CSV table of C-alpha atoms in Angstrom, one decimal:
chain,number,residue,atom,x,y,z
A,1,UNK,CA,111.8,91.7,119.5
A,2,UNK,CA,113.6,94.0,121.4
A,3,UNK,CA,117.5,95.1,121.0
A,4,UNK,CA,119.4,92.4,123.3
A,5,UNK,CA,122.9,91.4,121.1
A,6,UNK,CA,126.3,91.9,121.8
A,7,UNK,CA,129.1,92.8,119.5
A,8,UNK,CA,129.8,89.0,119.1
A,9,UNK,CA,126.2,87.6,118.9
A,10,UNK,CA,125.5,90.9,115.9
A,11,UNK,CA,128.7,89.8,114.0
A,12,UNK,CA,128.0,86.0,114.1
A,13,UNK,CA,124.1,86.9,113.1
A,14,UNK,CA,125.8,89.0,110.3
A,15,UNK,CA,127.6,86.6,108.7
A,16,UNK,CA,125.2,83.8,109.3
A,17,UNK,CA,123.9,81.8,105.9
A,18,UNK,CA,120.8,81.9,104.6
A,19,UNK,CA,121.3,79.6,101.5
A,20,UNK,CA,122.2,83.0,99.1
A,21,UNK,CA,125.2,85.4,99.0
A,22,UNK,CA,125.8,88.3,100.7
A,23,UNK,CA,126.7,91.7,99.7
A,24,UNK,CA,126.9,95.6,100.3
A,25,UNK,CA,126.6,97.5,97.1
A,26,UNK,CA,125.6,101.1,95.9
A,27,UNK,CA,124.9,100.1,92.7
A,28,UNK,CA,121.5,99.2,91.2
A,29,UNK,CA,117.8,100.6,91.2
A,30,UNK,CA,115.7,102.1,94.2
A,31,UNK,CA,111.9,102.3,92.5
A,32,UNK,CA,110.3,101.4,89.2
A,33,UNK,CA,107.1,103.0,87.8
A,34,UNK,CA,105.1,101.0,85.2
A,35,UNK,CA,103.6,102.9,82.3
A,36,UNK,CA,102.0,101.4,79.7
A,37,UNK,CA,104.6,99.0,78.1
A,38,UNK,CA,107.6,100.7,79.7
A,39,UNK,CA,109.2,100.7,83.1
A,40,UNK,CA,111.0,103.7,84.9
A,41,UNK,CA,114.0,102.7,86.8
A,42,UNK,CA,115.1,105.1,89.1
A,43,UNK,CA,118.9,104.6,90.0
A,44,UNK,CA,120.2,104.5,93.6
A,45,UNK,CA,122.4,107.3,92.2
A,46,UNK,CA,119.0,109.1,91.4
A,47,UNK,CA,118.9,108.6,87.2
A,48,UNK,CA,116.2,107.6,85.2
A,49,UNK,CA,116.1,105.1,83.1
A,50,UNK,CA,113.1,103.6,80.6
A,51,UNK,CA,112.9,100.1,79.5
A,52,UNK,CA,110.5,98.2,77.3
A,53,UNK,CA,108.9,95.0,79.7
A,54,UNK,CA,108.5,93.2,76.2
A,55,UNK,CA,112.2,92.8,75.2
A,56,UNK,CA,114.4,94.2,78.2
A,57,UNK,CA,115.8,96.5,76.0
A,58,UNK,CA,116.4,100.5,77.3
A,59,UNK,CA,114.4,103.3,75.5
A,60,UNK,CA,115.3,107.0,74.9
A,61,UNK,CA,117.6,108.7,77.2
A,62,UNK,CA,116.1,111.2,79.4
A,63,UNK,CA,118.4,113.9,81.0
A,64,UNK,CA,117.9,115.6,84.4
A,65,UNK,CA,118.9,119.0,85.9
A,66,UNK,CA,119.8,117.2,89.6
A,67,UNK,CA,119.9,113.6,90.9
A,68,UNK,CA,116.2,112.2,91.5
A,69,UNK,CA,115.0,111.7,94.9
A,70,UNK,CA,111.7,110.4,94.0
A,71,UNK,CA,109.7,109.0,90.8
A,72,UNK,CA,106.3,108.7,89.7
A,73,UNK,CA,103.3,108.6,87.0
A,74,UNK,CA,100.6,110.8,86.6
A,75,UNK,CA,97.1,109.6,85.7
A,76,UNK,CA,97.5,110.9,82.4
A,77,UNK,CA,101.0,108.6,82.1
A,78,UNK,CA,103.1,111.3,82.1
A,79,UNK,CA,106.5,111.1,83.7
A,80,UNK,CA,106.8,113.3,87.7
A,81,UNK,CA,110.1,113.2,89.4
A,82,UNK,CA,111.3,115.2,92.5
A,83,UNK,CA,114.8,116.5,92.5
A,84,UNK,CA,117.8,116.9,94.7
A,85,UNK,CA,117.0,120.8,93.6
A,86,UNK,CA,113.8,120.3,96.0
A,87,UNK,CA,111.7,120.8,92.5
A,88,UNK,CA,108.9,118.8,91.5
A,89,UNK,CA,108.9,118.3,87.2
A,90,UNK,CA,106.3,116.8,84.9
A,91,UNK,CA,107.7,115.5,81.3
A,92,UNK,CA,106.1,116.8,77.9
A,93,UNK,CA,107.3,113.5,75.8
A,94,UNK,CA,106.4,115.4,73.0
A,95,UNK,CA,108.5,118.9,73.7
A,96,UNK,CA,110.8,116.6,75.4
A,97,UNK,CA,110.9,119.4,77.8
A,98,UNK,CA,110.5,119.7,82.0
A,99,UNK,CA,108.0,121.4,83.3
A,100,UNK,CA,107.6,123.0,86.9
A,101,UNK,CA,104.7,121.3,88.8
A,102,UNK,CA,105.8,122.8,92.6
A,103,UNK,CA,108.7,123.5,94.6
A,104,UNK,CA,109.4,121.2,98.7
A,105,UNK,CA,110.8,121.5,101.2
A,106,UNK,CA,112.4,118.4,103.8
A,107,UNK,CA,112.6,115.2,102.9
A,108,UNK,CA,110.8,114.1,100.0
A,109,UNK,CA,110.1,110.6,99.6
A,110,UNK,CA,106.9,109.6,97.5
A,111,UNK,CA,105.0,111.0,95.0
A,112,UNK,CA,101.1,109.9,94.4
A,113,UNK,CA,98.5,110.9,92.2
A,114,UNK,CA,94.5,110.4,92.6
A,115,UNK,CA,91.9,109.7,90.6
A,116,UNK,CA,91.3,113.2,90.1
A,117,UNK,CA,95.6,113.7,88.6
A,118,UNK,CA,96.0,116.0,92.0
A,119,UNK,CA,99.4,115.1,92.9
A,120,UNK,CA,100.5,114.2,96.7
A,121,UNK,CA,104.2,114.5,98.0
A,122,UNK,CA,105.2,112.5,101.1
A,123,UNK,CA,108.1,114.2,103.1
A,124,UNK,CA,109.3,113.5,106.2
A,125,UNK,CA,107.3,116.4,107.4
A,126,UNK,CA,103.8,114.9,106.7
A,127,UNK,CA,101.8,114.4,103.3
A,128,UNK,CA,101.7,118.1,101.3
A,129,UNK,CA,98.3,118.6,98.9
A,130,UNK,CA,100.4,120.3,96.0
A,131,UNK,CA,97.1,122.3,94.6
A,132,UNK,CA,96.2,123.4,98.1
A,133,UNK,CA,99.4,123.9,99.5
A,134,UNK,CA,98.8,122.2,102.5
A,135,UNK,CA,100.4,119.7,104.8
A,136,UNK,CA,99.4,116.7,106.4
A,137,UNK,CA,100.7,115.2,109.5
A,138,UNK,CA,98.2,112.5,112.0
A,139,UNK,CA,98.1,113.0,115.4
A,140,UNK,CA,98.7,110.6,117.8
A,141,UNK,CA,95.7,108.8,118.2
A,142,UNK,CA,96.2,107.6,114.5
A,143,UNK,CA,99.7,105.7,115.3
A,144,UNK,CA,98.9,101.7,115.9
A,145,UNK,CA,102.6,101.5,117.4
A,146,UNK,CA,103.1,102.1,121.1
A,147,UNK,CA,106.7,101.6,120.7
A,148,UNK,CA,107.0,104.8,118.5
A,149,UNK,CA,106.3,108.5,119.0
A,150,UNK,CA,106.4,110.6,116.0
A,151,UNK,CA,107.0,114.5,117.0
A,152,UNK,CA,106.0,116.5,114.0
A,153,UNK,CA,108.0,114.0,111.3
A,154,UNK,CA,108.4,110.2,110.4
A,155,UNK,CA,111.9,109.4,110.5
A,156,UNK,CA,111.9,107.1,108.3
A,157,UNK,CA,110.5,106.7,104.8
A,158,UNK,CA,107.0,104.5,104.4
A,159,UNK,CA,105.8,102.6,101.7
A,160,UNK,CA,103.2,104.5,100.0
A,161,UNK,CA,100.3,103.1,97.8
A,162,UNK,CA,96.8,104.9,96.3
A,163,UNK,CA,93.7,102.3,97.0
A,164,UNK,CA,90.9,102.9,94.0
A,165,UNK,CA,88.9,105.1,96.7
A,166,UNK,CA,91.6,107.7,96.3
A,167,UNK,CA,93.0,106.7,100.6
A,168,UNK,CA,96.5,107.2,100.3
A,169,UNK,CA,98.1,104.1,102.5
A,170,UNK,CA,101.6,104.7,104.6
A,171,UNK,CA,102.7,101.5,106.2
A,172,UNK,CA,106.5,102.2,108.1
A,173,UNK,CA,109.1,99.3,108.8
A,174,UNK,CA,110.9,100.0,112.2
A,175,UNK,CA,112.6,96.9,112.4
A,176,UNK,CA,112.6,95.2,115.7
A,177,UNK,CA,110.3,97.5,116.8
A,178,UNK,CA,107.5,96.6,114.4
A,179,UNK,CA,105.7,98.7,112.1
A,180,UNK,CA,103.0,101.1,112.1
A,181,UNK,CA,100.4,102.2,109.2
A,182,UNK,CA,98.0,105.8,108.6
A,183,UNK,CA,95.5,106.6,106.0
A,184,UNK,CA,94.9,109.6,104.3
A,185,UNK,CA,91.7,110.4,102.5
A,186,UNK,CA,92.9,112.5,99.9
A,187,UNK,CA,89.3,113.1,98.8
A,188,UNK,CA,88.2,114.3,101.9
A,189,UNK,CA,91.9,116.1,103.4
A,190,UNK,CA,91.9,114.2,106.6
A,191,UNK,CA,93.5,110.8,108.0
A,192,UNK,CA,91.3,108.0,108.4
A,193,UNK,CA,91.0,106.0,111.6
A,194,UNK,CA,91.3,101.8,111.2
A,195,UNK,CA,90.1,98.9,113.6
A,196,UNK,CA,93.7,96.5,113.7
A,197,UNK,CA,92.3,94.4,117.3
A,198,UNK,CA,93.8,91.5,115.1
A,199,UNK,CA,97.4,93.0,114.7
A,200,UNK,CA,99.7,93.7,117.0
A,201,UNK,CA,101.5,96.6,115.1
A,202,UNK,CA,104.8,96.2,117.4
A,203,UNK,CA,105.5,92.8,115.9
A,204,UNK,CA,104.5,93.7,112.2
A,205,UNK,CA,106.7,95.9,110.4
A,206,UNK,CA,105.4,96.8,107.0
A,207,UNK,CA,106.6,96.1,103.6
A,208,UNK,CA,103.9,96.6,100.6
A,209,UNK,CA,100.2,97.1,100.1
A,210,UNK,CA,98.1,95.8,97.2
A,211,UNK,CA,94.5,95.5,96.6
A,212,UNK,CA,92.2,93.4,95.1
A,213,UNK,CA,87.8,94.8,93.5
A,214,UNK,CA,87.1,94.7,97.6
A,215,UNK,CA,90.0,94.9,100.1
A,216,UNK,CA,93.7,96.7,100.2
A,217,UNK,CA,95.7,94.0,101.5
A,218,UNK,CA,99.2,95.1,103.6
A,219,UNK,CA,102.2,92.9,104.0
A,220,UNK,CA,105.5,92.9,106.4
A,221,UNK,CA,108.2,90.9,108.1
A,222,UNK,CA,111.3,90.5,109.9
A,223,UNK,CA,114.6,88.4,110.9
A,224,UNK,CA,115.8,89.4,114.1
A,225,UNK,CA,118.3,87.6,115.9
A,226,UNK,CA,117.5,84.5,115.6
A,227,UNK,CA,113.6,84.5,114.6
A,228,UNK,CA,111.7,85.0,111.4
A,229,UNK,CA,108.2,86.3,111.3
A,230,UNK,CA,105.8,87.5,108.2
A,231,UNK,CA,102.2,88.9,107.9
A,232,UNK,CA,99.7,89.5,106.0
A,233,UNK,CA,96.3,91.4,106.6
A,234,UNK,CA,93.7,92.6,104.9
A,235,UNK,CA,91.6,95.6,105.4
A,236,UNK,CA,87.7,96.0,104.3
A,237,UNK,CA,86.1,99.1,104.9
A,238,UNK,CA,89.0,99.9,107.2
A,239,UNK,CA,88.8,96.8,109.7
A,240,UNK,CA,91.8,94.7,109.4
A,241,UNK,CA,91.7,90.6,109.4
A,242,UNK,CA,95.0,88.5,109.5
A,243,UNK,CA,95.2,86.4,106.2
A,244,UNK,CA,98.9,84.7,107.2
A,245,UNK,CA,100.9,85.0,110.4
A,246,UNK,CA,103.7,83.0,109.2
A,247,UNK,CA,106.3,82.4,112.3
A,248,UNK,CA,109.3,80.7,113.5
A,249,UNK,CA,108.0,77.8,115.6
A,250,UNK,CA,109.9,75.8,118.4
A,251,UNK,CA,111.3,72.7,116.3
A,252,UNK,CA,113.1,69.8,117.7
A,253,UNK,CA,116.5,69.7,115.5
A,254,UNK,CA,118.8,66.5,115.5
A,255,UNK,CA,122.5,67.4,115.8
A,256,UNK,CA,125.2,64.8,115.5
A,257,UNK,CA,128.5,65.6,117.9
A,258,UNK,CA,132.1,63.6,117.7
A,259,UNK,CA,133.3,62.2,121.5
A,260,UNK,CA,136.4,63.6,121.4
A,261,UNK,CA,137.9,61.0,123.6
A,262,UNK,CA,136.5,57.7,121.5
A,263,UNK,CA,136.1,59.7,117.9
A,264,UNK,CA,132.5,57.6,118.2
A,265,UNK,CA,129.3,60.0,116.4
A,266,UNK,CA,126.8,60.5,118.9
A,267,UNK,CA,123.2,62.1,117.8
A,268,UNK,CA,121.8,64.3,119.8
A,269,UNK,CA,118.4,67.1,120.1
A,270,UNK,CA,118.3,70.8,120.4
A,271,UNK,CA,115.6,72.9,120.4
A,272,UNK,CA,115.8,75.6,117.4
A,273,UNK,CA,113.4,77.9,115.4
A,274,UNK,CA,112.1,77.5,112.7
A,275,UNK,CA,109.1,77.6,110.0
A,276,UNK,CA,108.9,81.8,109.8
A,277,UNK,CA,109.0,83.2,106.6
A,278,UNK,CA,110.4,87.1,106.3
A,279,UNK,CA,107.5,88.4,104.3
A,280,UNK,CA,108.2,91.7,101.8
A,281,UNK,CA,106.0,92.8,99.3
A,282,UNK,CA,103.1,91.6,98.0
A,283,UNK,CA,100.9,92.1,95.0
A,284,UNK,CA,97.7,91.1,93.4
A,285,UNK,CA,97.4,89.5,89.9
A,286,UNK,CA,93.9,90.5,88.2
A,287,UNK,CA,94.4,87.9,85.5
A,288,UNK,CA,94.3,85.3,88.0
A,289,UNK,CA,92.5,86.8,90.8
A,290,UNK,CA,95.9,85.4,93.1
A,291,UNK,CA,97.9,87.0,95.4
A,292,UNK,CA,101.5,87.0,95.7
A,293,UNK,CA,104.5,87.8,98.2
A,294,UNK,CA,107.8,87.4,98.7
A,295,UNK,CA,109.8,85.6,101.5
A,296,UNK,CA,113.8,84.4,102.0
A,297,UNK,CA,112.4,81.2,100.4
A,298,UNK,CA,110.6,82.5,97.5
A,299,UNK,CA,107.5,84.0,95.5
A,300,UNK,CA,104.3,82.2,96.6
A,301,UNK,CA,100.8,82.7,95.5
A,302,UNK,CA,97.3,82.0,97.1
A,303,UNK,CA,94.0,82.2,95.3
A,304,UNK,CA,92.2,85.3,96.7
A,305,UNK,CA,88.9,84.9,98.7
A,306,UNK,CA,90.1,81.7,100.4
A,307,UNK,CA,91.4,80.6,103.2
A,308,UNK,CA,95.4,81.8,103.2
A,309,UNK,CA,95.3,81.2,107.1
A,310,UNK,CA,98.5,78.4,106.7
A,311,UNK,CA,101.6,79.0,104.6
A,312,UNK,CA,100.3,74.9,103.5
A,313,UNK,CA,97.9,77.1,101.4
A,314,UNK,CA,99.9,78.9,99.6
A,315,UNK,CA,102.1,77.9,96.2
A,316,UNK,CA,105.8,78.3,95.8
A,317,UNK,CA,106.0,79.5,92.3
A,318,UNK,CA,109.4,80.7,92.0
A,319,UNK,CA,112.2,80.7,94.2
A,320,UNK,CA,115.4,82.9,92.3
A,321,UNK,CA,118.7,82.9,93.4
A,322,UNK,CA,119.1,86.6,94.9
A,323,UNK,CA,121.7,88.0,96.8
A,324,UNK,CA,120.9,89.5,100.6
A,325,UNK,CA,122.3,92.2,102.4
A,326,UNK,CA,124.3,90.9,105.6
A,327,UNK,CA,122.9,93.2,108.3
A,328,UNK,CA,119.7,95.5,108.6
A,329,UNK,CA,119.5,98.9,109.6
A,330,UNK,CA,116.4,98.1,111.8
A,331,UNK,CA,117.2,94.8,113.0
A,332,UNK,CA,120.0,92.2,113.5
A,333,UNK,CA,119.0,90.4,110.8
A,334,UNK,CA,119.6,90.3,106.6
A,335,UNK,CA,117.7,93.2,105.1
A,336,UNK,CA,114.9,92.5,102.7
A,337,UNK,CA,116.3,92.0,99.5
A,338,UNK,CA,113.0,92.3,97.2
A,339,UNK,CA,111.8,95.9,97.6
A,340,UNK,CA,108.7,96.0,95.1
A,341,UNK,CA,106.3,94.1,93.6
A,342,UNK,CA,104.0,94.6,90.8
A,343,UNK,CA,101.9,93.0,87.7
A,344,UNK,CA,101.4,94.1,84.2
A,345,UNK,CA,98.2,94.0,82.9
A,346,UNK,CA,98.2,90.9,81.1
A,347,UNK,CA,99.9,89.2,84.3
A,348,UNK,CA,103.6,89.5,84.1
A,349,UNK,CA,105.3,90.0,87.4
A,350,UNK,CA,107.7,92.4,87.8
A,351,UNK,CA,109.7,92.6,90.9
A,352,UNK,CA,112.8,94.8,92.2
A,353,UNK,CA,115.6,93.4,93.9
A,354,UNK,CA,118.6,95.0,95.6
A,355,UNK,CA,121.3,93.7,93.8
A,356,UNK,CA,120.1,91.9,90.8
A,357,UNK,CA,117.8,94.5,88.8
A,358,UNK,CA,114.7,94.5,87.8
A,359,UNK,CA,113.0,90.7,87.6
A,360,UNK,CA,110.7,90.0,84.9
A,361,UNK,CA,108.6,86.7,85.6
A,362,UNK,CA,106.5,85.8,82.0
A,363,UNK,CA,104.9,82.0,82.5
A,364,UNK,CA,107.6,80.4,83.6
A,365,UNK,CA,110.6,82.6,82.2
A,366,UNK,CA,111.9,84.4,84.2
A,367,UNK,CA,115.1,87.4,83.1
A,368,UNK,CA,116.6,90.6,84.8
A,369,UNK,CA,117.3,94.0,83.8
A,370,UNK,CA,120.3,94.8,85.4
């Protein structure tokens, strides 16, 4: 997928349908955090906001000094937020009080904790070790991406996710030009090197990560022009496998045309594509041992451990009515419109969405906090 539109091909692609509305909007959330029985919403206009997953409704009101740029949990389940200020702050629910975990500088866009409560900021500058006051930053040899060269920064923020082994995972979505994916060892200091002669990193931008007792599974897709393509791998002891390639196909579609001469309907065959799903983020339901992603046509689920090879194999559990953003930063296509994905621990599915809120999927009820 390489950039080949003109003005009037992007505009047409732009307002093409999809079977759901489109919109541009500043409004809504950016990240949630669950903790415990409450969820942190972090506003695109960088304010916090704490709801209770039981009943929807918004718990105590916690003020900032500046707009926050990124939101988090420690170990211990205490609120972490990075500020506009370029301070990191921990909250003391019972002081109801900030207190100063470090100062950043850059870009900050994460924030992670291990095992071991030592917190990890991601900036566009490379990961920083906030106890050793260190910085991070692969060479080379670590990209998977030939179509990308980072020079002392990533450009663009990457999904972050902390596997049970304390590897700090960074998978980037660049659009047409794919994806690429690093791991850090924050056990060890040092980026981790990964066998991916089943992926083709230039075609698979990434979207989430998720992991099940044995493997961190990483998810991605795209719509570009006028293709769809989705992925799924899953890495065991750092050797990725593809689970689901899920891509437009060349399908034979019947069109019906008007002579416009005789006014007599005359049917007709083009050749279109079609079948690709744009995979986003994924997740992994302990309750059920399943996983889950999303796609433009919905959530589906496939039982862990077996063959996912064939979207066939996969269940359509849900499919909500969401809105999508006409036009991608990345690609000329609709931008992803579900940007997170996670499960309770007794199996509710919650799930953030661009316009709509927060979604909130109990058995088959599903509500949003907007």
């Amino acid at each position: 997928m390489r950039p080949m539109c003109s003005l009037v091909l992007l505009t047409f692609l732009l307002l093409l349908k999809t079977g759901a509305a489109y919109a541009q909007s500043t409004e809504g959330y950016k990240d949630f955090v669950l903790t415990g029985k409450n969820v942190l919403l972090l506003t695109k206009t960088g304010q916090l906001k704490l709801i209770d997953v039981a009943s929807g409704e918004p718990g105590i009101s916690i003020d900032t000094d500046a707009p926050i740029v990124a939101l988090s949990a420690d170990r211990q389940g205490n609120i972490v937020i990075g500020e506009t200020n370029h301070l990191v702050k921990s909250y003391d629910e019972k002081q109801k009080t900030w207190h100063l975990v470090s100062r950043y500088s850059g870009k900050l866009t994460g924030l992670v904790f291990n095992s071991q409560n030592q917190c990890f900021l991601i900036t566009d500058k490379g990961i920083v070790d906030v106890a050793g006051n260190a910085i991070y930053f692969p060479d080379a040899a670590f990209s998977k991406n030939t179509e990308i060269r980072y020079k002392g920064s990533w450009f663009l923020p990457p999904v972050c996710f902390m596997d049970r082994q304390d590897n700090l995972w960074l998978g980037f979505n660049q659009g047409e030009w794919g994806g690429d994916v690093f791991v850090f060892d924050t056990r060890k200091r040092v980026f981790s090197p990964l066998k991916m002669d089943s992926l083709e990193m230039t075609m698979n931008p990434v979207s989430g990560f998720c992991e099940d007792p044995q493997n961190v599974y990483m998810s991605g897709g795209i719509a570009h022009l006028f293709r769809r393509h989705g992925s799924i791998a899953r890495f065991t002891n750092g050797v990725a496998t593809s689970v689901l390639q899920a891509e437009d196909r060349e399908t034979e579609i019947e069109t019906i045309s008007k002579d416009p001469k005789t006014g007599k309907k005359q049917k007709g065959m083009l050749i279109g594509w079609r079948g690709g799903h744009q995979i986003g983020p994924s997740a992994y339901n302990p309750v059920n041992k399943c996983l889950y992603f999303y796609s433009q046509n919905g959530f589906f689920k496939g039982k862990s451990g077996t063959d996912l090879s064939s979207i066939k194999q996969w269940n359509n559990i849900l499919k909500p009515a969401l809105t999508w953003t006409g036009g991608s930063p990345y690609a000329a296509g609709p931008a992803m419109n579900v940007l997170k994905m996670q499960f309770t621990a007794d199996g509710t599915l919650l799930f953030l969405t661009e316009h709509e809120g927060l979604g909130i999927y109990e058995g088959k009820k599903l509500r949003f906090v907007r």
